[in-house]
mmCIF file of C-alpha atoms in Angstrom:
data_model
loop_
_atom_site.group_PDB
_atom_site.id
_atom_site.type_symbol
_atom_site.label_atom_id
_atom_site.label_comp_id
_atom_site.label_asym_id
_atom_site.label_seq_id
_atom_site.Cartn_x
_atom_site.Cartn_y
_atom_site.Cartn_z
ATOM 1 C CA MET A 1 187.085 117.217 91.483
ATOM 2 C CA ARG A 2 184.004 115.975 89.783
ATOM 3 C CA GLU A 3 183.298 117.265 86.270
ATOM 4 C CA SER A 4 180.177 119.366 85.675
ATOM 5 C CA TRP A 5 177.078 117.311 85.345
ATOM 6 C CA SER A 6 176.070 117.637 81.665
ATOM 7 C CA ALA A 7 172.627 117.797 80.076
ATOM 8 C CA THR A 8 171.855 117.889 76.347
ATOM 9 C CA VAL A 9 168.275 118.509 75.254
ATOM 10 C CA LEU A 10 167.147 117.650 71.762
ATOM 11 C CA THR A 11 164.097 119.772 70.960
ATOM 12 C CA LEU A 12 162.202 121.613 68.252
ATOM 13 C CA PHE A 13 162.086 124.569 70.565
ATOM 14 C CA PRO A 14 165.548 125.385 71.937
ATOM 15 C CA GLU A 15 164.386 128.732 72.996
ATOM 16 C CA MET A 16 162.505 127.119 75.856
ATOM 17 C CA PHE A 17 165.811 126.368 77.631
ATOM 18 C CA PRO A 18 167.110 127.129 80.122
ATOM 19 C CA GLY A 19 163.759 128.819 80.945
ATOM 20 C CA PRO A 20 163.001 128.336 84.601
ATOM 21 C CA LEU A 21 166.238 126.389 84.985
ATOM 22 C CA GLY A 22 168.034 129.710 84.620
ATOM 23 C CA VAL A 23 166.786 131.084 87.932
ATOM 24 C CA SER A 24 166.829 130.123 91.575
ATOM 25 C CA LEU A 25 168.890 127.101 92.643
ATOM 26 C CA ALA A 26 169.295 125.576 89.305
ATOM 27 C CA GLY A 27 170.199 128.916 87.697
ATOM 28 C CA ARG A 28 172.869 129.789 90.259
ATOM 29 C CA ALA A 29 174.247 126.177 89.894
ATOM 30 C CA LEU A 30 174.385 126.759 86.068
ATOM 31 C CA GLU A 31 176.262 129.976 86.465
ATOM 32 C CA ALA A 32 178.653 128.351 88.864
ATOM 33 C CA GLY A 33 179.424 125.593 86.477
ATOM 34 C CA ILE A 34 178.058 122.791 88.714
ATOM 35 C CA TRP A 35 176.132 121.597 85.677
ATOM 36 C CA ARG A 36 176.018 122.364 81.986
ATOM 37 C CA LEU A 37 173.007 122.560 79.562
ATOM 38 C CA GLU A 38 173.005 122.434 75.766
ATOM 39 C CA ALA A 39 169.703 122.742 73.741
ATOM 40 C CA VAL A 40 170.015 121.440 70.280
ATOM 41 C CA ASP A 41 167.476 122.154 67.560
ATOM 42 C CA ILE A 42 166.341 118.893 65.879
ATOM 43 C CA ARG A 43 165.329 120.846 62.703
ATOM 44 C CA GLY A 44 169.027 121.506 62.150
ATOM 45 C CA PHE A 45 169.275 117.828 61.033
ATOM 46 C CA ALA A 46 166.564 117.876 58.483
ATOM 47 C CA THR A 47 167.757 117.375 54.898
ATOM 48 C CA ASP A 48 165.038 119.124 52.820
ATOM 49 C CA ARG A 49 164.651 122.886 52.191
ATOM 50 C CA HIS A 50 161.578 122.924 54.375
ATOM 51 C CA ARG A 51 163.455 121.460 57.301
ATOM 52 C CA SER A 52 160.873 118.821 57.742
ATOM 53 C CA VAL A 53 161.120 116.649 60.847
ATOM 54 C CA ASP A 54 157.778 114.835 60.644
ATOM 55 C CA ASP A 55 155.559 112.953 58.249
ATOM 56 C CA THR A 56 152.139 111.233 58.085
ATOM 57 C CA PRO A 57 151.788 108.097 60.212
ATOM 58 C CA ALA A 58 152.037 104.787 58.452
ATOM 59 C CA GLY A 59 148.648 103.092 58.297
ATOM 60 C CA GLY A 60 146.860 106.403 58.303
ATOM 61 C CA GLY A 61 145.338 108.300 61.168
ATOM 62 C CA PRO A 62 145.472 111.853 62.555
ATOM 63 C CA GLY A 63 148.507 114.052 63.182
ATOM 64 C CA MET A 64 152.179 113.620 62.289
ATOM 65 C CA VAL A 65 155.018 111.423 63.427
ATOM 66 C CA MET A 66 158.638 112.557 64.049
ATOM 67 C CA ARG A 67 160.836 110.921 61.412
ATOM 68 C CA ALA A 68 163.385 108.266 62.426
ATOM 69 C CA ASP A 69 166.118 109.451 60.094
ATOM 70 C CA VAL A 70 166.084 113.046 61.161
ATOM 71 C CA VAL A 71 165.978 112.219 64.916
ATOM 72 C CA ALA A 72 168.669 109.523 64.522
ATOM 73 C CA ALA A 73 170.988 112.085 62.977
ATOM 74 C CA ALA A 74 170.348 114.515 65.820
ATOM 75 C CA VAL A 75 170.905 111.947 68.416
ATOM 76 C CA ASP A 76 174.123 110.655 66.871
ATOM 77 C CA ALA A 77 175.505 114.171 66.734
ATOM 78 C CA VAL A 78 175.111 114.895 70.492
ATOM 79 C CA HIS A 79 175.113 111.312 71.973
ATOM 80 C CA PRO A 80 177.664 109.226 69.993
ATOM 81 C CA ALA A 81 178.480 105.614 70.725
ATOM 82 C CA GLY A 82 180.306 105.447 74.000
ATOM 83 C CA ASP A 83 178.618 108.421 75.656
ATOM 84 C CA PRO A 84 178.051 107.247 79.166
ATOM 85 C CA ARG A 85 174.951 109.406 79.770
ATOM 86 C CA PRO A 86 171.555 107.746 79.562
ATOM 87 C CA LEU A 87 169.487 108.714 76.438
ATOM 88 C CA ILE A 88 165.905 109.446 77.593
ATOM 89 C CA TYR A 89 162.890 110.058 75.539
ATOM 90 C CA LEU A 90 160.156 111.987 77.332
ATOM 91 C CA SER A 91 156.924 110.172 76.456
ATOM 92 C CA PRO A 92 153.495 109.688 78.136
ATOM 93 C CA ARG A 93 153.877 105.952 77.632
ATOM 94 C CA GLY A 94 157.152 105.760 79.371
ATOM 95 C CA ARG A 95 157.884 104.516 82.810
ATOM 96 C CA PRO A 96 156.923 106.921 85.530
ATOM 97 C CA LEU A 97 159.803 109.067 86.786
ATOM 98 C CA THR A 98 160.610 108.275 90.357
ATOM 99 C CA GLN A 99 162.806 109.885 93.071
ATOM 100 C CA LYS A 100 164.901 106.688 92.866
ATOM 101 C CA ARG A 101 165.646 107.274 89.170
ATOM 102 C CA VAL A 102 166.301 111.002 89.841
ATOM 103 C CA ARG A 103 168.906 110.020 92.457
ATOM 104 C CA GLU A 104 170.493 107.636 89.932
ATOM 105 C CA LEU A 105 170.742 110.203 87.222
ATOM 106 C CA ALA A 106 172.195 112.861 89.713
ATOM 107 C CA ALA A 107 174.878 110.387 90.626
ATOM 108 C CA GLY A 108 175.875 109.907 86.976
ATOM 109 C CA PRO A 109 177.749 112.058 84.466
ATOM 110 C CA GLY A 110 174.584 113.639 82.964
ATOM 111 C CA VAL A 111 171.764 112.928 80.599
ATOM 112 C CA ALA A 112 170.633 113.402 76.983
ATOM 113 C CA LEU A 113 166.931 114.210 76.604
ATOM 114 C CA LEU A 114 164.749 113.870 73.581
ATOM 115 C CA CYS A 115 161.641 115.936 73.584
ATOM 116 C CA GLY A 116 158.824 114.437 71.509
ATOM 117 C CA ARG A 117 156.176 116.375 69.614
ATOM 118 C CA PHE A 118 153.210 115.747 67.337
ATOM 119 C CA GLU A 119 151.778 112.172 67.761
ATOM 120 C CA GLY A 120 155.163 110.779 68.821
ATOM 121 C CA LEU A 121 158.397 109.408 67.520
ATOM 122 C CA ASP A 122 158.989 106.624 64.998
ATOM 123 C CA GLN A 123 159.335 103.446 67.024
ATOM 124 C CA ARG A 124 162.338 102.280 65.001
ATOM 125 C CA VAL A 125 164.636 104.963 66.194
ATOM 126 C CA ILE A 126 163.536 104.446 69.802
ATOM 127 C CA GLU A 127 164.630 100.751 69.448
ATOM 128 C CA ALA A 128 167.717 101.439 67.340
ATOM 129 C CA ARG A 129 169.160 103.983 69.742
ATOM 130 C CA HIS A 130 168.126 102.095 72.908
ATOM 131 C CA MET A 131 166.191 105.015 74.369
ATOM 132 C CA GLU A 132 164.793 104.944 77.864
ATOM 133 C CA GLU A 133 161.175 106.136 77.823
ATOM 134 C CA VAL A 134 160.190 108.210 80.780
ATOM 135 C CA SER A 135 156.826 109.758 81.762
ATOM 136 C CA LEU A 136 155.893 112.436 84.387
ATOM 137 C CA GLY A 137 152.520 110.858 84.952
ATOM 138 C CA ASP A 138 149.209 109.712 83.485
ATOM 139 C CA PHE A 139 148.603 112.815 81.395
ATOM 140 C CA VAL A 140 149.524 114.244 78.016
ATOM 141 C CA LEU A 141 151.545 117.414 77.366
ATOM 142 C CA SER A 142 151.820 119.312 74.127
ATOM 143 C CA GLY A 143 155.403 118.240 73.922
ATOM 144 C CA GLY A 144 158.367 116.787 75.938
ATOM 145 C CA GLU A 145 159.835 120.132 76.779
ATOM 146 C CA PRO A 146 158.029 120.829 80.067
ATOM 147 C CA ALA A 147 158.719 117.275 81.190
ATOM 148 C CA ALA A 148 162.456 117.713 80.406
ATOM 149 C CA LEU A 149 162.481 120.900 82.465
ATOM 150 C CA ALA A 150 160.803 119.082 85.386
ATOM 151 C CA LEU A 151 163.240 116.201 85.145
ATOM 152 C CA LEU A 152 166.238 118.459 85.096
ATOM 153 C CA ASP A 153 164.988 120.553 87.972
ATOM 154 C CA ALA A 154 164.532 117.371 90.008
ATOM 155 C CA VAL A 155 167.963 116.110 89.309
ATOM 156 C CA VAL A 156 169.964 119.343 89.469
ATOM 157 C CA ARG A 157 168.818 120.148 92.980
ATOM 158 C CA LEU A 158 170.458 116.948 94.169
ATOM 159 C CA LEU A 159 173.856 117.684 92.670
ATOM 160 C CA PRO A 160 176.570 118.390 95.238
ATOM 161 C CA GLY A 161 176.763 122.030 96.200
ATOM 162 C CA VAL A 162 173.308 123.006 94.783
ATOM 163 C CA MET A 163 171.157 122.921 97.956
ATOM 164 C CA GLY A 164 172.496 125.111 100.862
ATOM 165 C CA LYS A 165 172.117 122.249 103.299
ATOM 166 C CA ASP A 166 172.800 118.691 102.217
ATOM 167 C CA ALA A 167 170.420 117.382 104.832
ATOM 168 C CA SER A 168 167.500 119.550 103.630
ATOM 169 C CA GLY A 169 166.423 116.904 101.139
ATOM 170 C CA GLU A 170 166.560 113.879 103.346
ATOM 171 C CA GLU A 171 163.029 114.069 104.699
ATOM 172 C CA GLU A 172 161.314 115.300 101.583
ATOM 173 C CA SER A 173 158.490 113.367 99.983
ATOM 174 C CA PHE A 174 159.523 109.979 98.401
ATOM 175 C CA GLU A 175 163.065 109.933 99.854
ATOM 176 C CA SER A 176 161.866 107.559 102.615
ATOM 177 C CA GLY A 177 159.051 106.043 100.690
ATOM 178 C CA LEU A 178 156.535 108.284 102.340
ATOM 179 C CA LEU A 179 155.003 111.717 101.561
ATOM 180 C CA GLU A 180 156.492 114.641 103.549
ATOM 181 C CA TYR A 181 154.985 115.769 106.874
ATOM 182 C CA PRO A 182 153.176 119.196 107.059
ATOM 183 C CA HIS A 183 155.222 122.383 107.788
ATOM 184 C CA TYR A 184 154.480 125.378 109.988
ATOM 185 C CA THR A 185 156.151 128.654 110.792
ATOM 186 C CA ARG A 186 155.291 132.098 112.241
ATOM 187 C CA PRO A 187 152.865 133.613 113.024
ATOM 188 C CA GLN A 188 151.893 131.509 115.991
ATOM 189 C CA GLU A 189 148.209 132.105 115.209
ATOM 190 C CA PHE A 190 146.779 132.323 111.679
ATOM 191 C CA GLU A 191 143.024 132.875 111.268
ATOM 192 C CA GLY A 192 142.219 130.949 114.413
ATOM 193 C CA ARG A 193 144.603 128.171 113.611
ATOM 194 C CA GLY A 194 147.620 127.392 115.863
ATOM 195 C CA ILE A 195 150.834 125.527 115.390
ATOM 196 C CA PRO A 196 150.647 121.934 116.752
ATOM 197 C CA PRO A 197 152.017 122.279 120.340
ATOM 198 C CA VAL A 198 154.504 119.436 119.869
ATOM 199 C CA LEU A 199 156.412 121.549 117.378
ATOM 200 C CA THR A 200 156.995 124.281 119.957
ATOM 201 C CA SER A 201 157.720 122.009 122.854
ATOM 202 C CA GLY A 202 161.424 121.947 122.357
ATOM 203 C CA ASP A 203 161.442 118.058 122.631
ATOM 204 C CA HIS A 204 163.194 116.991 119.558
ATOM 205 C CA GLN A 205 162.390 113.339 120.034
ATOM 206 C CA LYS A 206 158.698 114.017 120.220
ATOM 207 C CA VAL A 207 158.962 116.328 117.159
ATOM 208 C CA ARG A 208 160.662 113.493 115.132
ATOM 209 C CA ALA A 209 157.891 111.115 116.260
ATOM 210 C CA TRP A 210 155.143 113.416 115.303
ATOM 211 C CA ARG A 211 156.679 114.175 111.893
ATOM 212 C CA ARG A 212 157.008 110.467 111.218
ATOM 213 C CA ALA A 213 153.391 109.719 112.290
ATOM 214 C CA MET A 214 152.085 112.583 110.098
ATOM 215 C CA ALA A 215 154.182 111.365 107.101
ATOM 216 C CA GLU A 216 152.608 107.955 107.465
ATOM 217 C CA GLU A 217 149.113 109.309 107.913
ATOM 218 C CA THR A 218 149.440 111.616 104.904
ATOM 219 C CA THR A 219 150.737 108.869 102.719
ATOM 220 C CA ARG A 220 148.090 106.381 103.818
ATOM 221 C CA GLU A 221 145.255 108.832 103.077
ATOM 222 C CA ARG A 222 146.492 110.444 99.896
ATOM 223 C CA ARG A 223 148.657 107.736 98.193
ATOM 224 C CA PRO A 224 147.473 104.219 99.223
ATOM 225 C CA ASP A 225 149.694 102.861 96.415
ATOM 226 C CA LEU A 226 152.858 104.289 98.121
ATOM 227 C CA TRP A 227 151.573 103.227 101.481
ATOM 228 C CA GLU A 228 151.212 99.549 100.350
ATOM 229 C CA LYS A 229 154.624 99.662 98.753
ATOM 230 C CA PHE A 230 156.078 101.120 102.025
ATOM 231 C CA LEU A 231 154.578 98.359 104.114
ATOM 232 C CA ARG A 232 155.832 95.667 101.729
ATOM 233 C CA GLU A 233 159.367 96.947 101.789
ATOM 234 C CA ARG A 234 159.428 97.479 105.560
ATOM 235 C CA SER A 235 158.192 93.857 106.279
#
């Protein structure tokens, strides 16, 4: 039997966890022991009486920077040498998180996440601890915690036994390189808009063809970058 998938989050705000991960699919899976979550307060590794975790940036400039020594002590306590889990620093300058990377993380033993704050983290500890920098997109958050929650939600739902039907995720956006097709349900008529007739035809082959065509059209219109990548990989 596979051991529980394990997540450790290093943060200045451990009270933010599990947060939304404590409800719905992720919450039930957490209660069932399918995955484990530990939130660790970085301030607990500060050495001065003020529990300082940051200092002014070298070279001057606005804001504060998270200290390498404090963060290194926190990382070493929860992610010692030999820990097989990836060590990920949530950062707006990281590589964009993809569904492919999410699947890879779900297939592994777990993950250790470092949530940045202030202007960022001293580069030396990023390099010394071989952190993988990951971003949710081209925007800036007040800290890495919301990004950590999103990453964990994306991964946990793929763990065996979390989703009710294992096939339910196979046709979702990004799984095939395309955005997902549109969905419909009752009522048959809504404010003068009907359900596309093909979806009520009972012809499963035509339904599959329609869904594929709509996925391609949606991707081509909304995400030309994904569409070009899809065409390259298909050729």
